[in-house]
CSV table of C-alpha atoms in Angstrom, one decimal:
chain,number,residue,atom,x,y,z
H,1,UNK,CA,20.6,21.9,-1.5
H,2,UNK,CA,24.3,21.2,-1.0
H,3,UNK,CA,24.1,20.9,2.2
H,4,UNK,CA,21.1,18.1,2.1
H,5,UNK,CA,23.0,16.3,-0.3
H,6,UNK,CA,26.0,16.1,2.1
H,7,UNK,CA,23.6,14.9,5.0
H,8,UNK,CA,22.6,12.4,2.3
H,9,UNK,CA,25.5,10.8,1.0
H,10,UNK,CA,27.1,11.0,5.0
H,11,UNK,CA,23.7,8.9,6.1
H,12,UNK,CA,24.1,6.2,3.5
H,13,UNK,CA,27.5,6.0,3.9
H,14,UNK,CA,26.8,5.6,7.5
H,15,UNK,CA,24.2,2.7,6.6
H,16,UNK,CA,26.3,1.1,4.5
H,17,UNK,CA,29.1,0.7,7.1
H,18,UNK,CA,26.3,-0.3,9.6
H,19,UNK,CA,25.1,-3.1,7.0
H,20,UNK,CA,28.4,-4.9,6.8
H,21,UNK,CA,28.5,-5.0,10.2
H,22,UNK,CA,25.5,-6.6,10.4
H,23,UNK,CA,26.1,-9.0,7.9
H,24,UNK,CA,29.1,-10.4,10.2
H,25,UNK,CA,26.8,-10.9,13.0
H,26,UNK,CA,23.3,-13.0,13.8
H,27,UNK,CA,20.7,-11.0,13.7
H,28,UNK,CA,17.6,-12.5,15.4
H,29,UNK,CA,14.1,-11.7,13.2
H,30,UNK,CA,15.5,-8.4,11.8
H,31,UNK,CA,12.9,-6.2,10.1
H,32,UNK,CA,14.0,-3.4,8.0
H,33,UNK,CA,12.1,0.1,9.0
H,34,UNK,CA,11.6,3.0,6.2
H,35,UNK,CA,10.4,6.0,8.1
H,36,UNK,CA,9.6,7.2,11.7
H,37,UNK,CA,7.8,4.7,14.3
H,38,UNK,CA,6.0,6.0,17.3
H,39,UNK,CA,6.8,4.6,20.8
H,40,UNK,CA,3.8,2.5,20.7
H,41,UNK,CA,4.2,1.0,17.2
H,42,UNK,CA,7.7,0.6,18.3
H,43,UNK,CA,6.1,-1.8,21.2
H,44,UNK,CA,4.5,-4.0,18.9
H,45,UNK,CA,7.2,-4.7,17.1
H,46,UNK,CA,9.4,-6.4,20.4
H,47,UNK,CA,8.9,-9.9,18.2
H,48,UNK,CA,11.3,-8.3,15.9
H,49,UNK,CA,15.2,-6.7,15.6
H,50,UNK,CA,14.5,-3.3,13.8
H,51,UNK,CA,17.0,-2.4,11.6
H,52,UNK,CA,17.5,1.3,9.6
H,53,UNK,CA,16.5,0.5,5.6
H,54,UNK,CA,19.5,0.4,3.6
H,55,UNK,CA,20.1,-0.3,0.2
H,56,UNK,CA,22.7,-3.2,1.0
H,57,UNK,CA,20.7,-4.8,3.2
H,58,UNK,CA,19.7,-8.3,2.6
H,59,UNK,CA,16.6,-8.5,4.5
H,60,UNK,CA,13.7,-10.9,4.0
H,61,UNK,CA,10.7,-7.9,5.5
H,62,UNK,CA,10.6,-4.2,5.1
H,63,UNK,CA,8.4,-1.7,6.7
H,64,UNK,CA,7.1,1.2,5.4
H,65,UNK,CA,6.1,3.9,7.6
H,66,UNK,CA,5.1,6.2,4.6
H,67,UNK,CA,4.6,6.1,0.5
H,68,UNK,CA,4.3,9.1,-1.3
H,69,UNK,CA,2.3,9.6,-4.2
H,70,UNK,CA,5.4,9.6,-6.4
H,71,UNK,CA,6.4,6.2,-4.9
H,72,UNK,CA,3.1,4.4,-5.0
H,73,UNK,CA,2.4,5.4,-8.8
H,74,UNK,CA,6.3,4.1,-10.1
H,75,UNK,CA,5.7,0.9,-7.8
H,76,UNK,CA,2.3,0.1,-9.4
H,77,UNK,CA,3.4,1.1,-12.7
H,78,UNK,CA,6.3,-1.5,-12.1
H,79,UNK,CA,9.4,0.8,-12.4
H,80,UNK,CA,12.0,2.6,-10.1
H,81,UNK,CA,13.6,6.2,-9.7
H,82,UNK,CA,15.0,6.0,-6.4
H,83,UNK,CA,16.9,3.1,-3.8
H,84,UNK,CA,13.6,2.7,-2.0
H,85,UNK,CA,11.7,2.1,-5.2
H,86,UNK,CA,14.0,-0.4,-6.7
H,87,UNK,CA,14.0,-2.7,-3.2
H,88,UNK,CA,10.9,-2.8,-3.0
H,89,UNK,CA,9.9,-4.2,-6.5
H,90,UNK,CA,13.1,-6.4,-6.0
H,91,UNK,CA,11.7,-8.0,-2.2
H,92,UNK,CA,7.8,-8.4,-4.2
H,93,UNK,CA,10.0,-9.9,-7.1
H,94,UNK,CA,11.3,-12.3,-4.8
H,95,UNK,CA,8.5,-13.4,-2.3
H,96,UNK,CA,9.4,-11.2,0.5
H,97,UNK,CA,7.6,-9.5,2.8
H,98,UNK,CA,6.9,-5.8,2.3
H,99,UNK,CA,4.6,-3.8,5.2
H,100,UNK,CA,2.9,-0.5,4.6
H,101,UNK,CA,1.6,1.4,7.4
H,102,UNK,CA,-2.0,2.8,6.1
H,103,UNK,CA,-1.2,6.0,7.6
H,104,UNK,CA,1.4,7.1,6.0
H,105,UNK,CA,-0.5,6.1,2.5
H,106,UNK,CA,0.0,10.3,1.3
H,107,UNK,CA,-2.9,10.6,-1.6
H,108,UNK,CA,-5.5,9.9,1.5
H,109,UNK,CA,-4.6,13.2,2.6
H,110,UNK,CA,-6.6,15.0,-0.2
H,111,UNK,CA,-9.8,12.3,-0.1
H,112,UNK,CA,-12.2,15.4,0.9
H,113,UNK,CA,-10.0,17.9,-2.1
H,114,UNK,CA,-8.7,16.2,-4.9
H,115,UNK,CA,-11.3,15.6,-7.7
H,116,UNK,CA,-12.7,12.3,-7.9
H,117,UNK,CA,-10.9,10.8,-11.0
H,118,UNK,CA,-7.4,11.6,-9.3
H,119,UNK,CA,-8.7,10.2,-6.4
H,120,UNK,CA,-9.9,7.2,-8.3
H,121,UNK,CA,-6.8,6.6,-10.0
H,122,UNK,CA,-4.5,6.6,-7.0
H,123,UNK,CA,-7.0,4.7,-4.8
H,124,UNK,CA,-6.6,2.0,-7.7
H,125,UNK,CA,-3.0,2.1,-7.4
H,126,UNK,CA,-3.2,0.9,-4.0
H,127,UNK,CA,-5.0,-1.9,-4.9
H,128,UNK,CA,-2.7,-2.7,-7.5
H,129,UNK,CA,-0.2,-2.9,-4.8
H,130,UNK,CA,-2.1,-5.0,-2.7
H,131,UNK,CA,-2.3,-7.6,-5.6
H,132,UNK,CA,1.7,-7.2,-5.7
H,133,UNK,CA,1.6,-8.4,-2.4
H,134,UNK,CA,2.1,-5.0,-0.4
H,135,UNK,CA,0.1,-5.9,2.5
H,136,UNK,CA,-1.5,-2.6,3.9
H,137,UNK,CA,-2.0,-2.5,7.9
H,138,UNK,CA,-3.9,-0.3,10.2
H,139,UNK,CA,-0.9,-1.0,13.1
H,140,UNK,CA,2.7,-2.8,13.5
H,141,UNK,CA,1.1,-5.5,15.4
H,142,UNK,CA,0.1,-7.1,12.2
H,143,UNK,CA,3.4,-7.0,11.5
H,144,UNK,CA,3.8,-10.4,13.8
H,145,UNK,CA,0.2,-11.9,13.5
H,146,UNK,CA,0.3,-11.6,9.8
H,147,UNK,CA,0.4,-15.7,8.0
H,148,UNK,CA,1.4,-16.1,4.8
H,149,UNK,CA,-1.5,-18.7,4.6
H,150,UNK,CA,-3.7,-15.9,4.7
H,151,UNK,CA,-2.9,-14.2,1.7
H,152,UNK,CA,-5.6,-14.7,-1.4
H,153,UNK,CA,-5.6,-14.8,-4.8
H,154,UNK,CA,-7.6,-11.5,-5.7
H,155,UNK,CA,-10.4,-13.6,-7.1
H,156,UNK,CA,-10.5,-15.4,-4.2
H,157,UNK,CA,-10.6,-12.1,-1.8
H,158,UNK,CA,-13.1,-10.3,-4.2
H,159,UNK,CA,-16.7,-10.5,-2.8
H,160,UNK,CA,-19.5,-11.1,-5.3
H,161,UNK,CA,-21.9,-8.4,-4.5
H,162,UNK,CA,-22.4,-5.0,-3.3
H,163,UNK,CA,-26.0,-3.3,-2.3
H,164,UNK,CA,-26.7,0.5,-3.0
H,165,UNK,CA,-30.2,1.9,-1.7
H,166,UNK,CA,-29.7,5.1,-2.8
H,167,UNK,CA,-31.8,7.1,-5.1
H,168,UNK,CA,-29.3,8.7,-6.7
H,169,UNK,CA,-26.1,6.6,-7.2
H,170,UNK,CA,-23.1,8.6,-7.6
H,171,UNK,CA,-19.4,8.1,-8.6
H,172,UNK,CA,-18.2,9.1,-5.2
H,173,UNK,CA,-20.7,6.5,-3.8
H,174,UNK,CA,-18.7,3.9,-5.5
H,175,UNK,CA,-15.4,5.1,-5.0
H,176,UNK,CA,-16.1,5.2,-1.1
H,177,UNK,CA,-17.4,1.5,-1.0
H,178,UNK,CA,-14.4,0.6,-3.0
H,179,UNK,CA,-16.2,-1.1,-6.1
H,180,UNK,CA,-13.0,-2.8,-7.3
H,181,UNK,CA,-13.2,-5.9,-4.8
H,182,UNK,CA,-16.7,-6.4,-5.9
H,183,UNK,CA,-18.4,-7.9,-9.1
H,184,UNK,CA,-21.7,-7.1,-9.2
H,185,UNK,CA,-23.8,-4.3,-8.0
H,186,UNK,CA,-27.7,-4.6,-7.3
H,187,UNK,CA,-29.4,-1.2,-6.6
H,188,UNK,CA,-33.0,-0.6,-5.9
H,189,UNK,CA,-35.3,-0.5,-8.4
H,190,UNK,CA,-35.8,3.4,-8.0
H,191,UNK,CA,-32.0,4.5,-7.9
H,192,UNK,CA,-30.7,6.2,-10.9
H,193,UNK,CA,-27.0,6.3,-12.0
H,194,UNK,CA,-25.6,9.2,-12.8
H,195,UNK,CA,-23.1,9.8,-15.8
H,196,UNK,CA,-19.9,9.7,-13.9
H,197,UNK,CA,-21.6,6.6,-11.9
H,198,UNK,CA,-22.1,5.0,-15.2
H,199,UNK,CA,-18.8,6.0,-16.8
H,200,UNK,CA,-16.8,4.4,-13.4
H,201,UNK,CA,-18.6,1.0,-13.5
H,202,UNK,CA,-17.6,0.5,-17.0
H,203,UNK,CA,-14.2,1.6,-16.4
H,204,UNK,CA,-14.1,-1.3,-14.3
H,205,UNK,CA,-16.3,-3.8,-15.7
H,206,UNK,CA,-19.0,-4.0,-12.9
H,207,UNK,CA,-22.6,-5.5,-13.8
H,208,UNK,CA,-25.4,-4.1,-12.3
H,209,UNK,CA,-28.5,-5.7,-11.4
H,210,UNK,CA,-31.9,-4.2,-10.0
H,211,UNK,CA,-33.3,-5.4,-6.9
């Protein structure tokens, strides 16, 4: 443990030096990278200047390459126990940019372990960040074709409707179609909800309507 905690304090000091030097120089569209790219997401990102995160670093975008279930759950719950945490809530505080890469979202590991209302709970902790303004992307790519003008309002983003024909509608059903951008639900007239079905859609104040 000592020995981590000396790598530790030698890397940030390292950053830290790195940052000043920075700041004395013009850097052309830096982005500031949390984790490990791969050579190919590293390729999509040519637009840009990647830069090492640091705590001192001023920078208007930030790139996550992975959130751990500790992270995500102090970030939606709107407080910080570490660096990382505390920039990020500061950059969404301010407007800026923050990037997540959708692989390296760490509670998606267990979707086909973890019981369903743990799953439920984290999955709604990612949308909760998305309505911070963490925007969620499948590559790096979207890194540069992403337009401010496209972000939404949640209200405005949430579709009205979502169709089941099941006969048996189950919690896991809704979890998977990811009920909480929708209002309304219309099932067929012969599908039947079970408990935990009925349980999740008041938990999140769906309607339900027969078709």
């Amino acid at each position: 443990m000592e020995r981590e905690a000396l790598i530790e304090d030698i890397v940030n000091e390292i950053c830290k030096r790195f940052s000043k030097e920075l700041c004395k120089t013009n850097i052309s569209n830096p982005l500031m990278v949390m984790g490990v790219l791969t050579n190919e997401e590293e390729k999509m990102l040519e637009h840009y200047t990647l830069l090492p995160f640091s705590k001192e670093m001023n920078g208007n975008k930030l790139l996550l390459c992975e959130l751990t279930i500790p992270q995500m759950t102090h970030i939606a719950l709107g407080y910080y126990d570490t660096p990382l945490e505390q920039t990020i809530l500061e950059m969404l505080l301010q407007g800026k940019e923050v990037f997540l890469l959708e692989r390296g979202l760490e509670y998606r590991k267990f979707k086909d372990t973890a019981p369903l209302k743990l799953y439920a709970l984290y999955h709604e902790y990612e949308s909760t960040l998305r309505q911070y303004g963490v925007r969620i992307i499948k590559n790096t790519s979207e890194c540069v074709t992403w337009r401010k003008e496209e972000i939404q309002p949640l209200e405005e983003t949430k579709q009205k409707t979502h169709v089941f024909q099941k006969k048996f509608l189950l919690e896991k059903d809704l979890i998977a179609a990811r009920v909480g951008f929708y209002d309304t639900l219309e099932l067929t007239s012969h599908c039947k909800i079970t408990p935990l079905a009925e349980e999740f859609i008041r938990t999140h104040h769906l309607s339900v309507q027969k078709i």
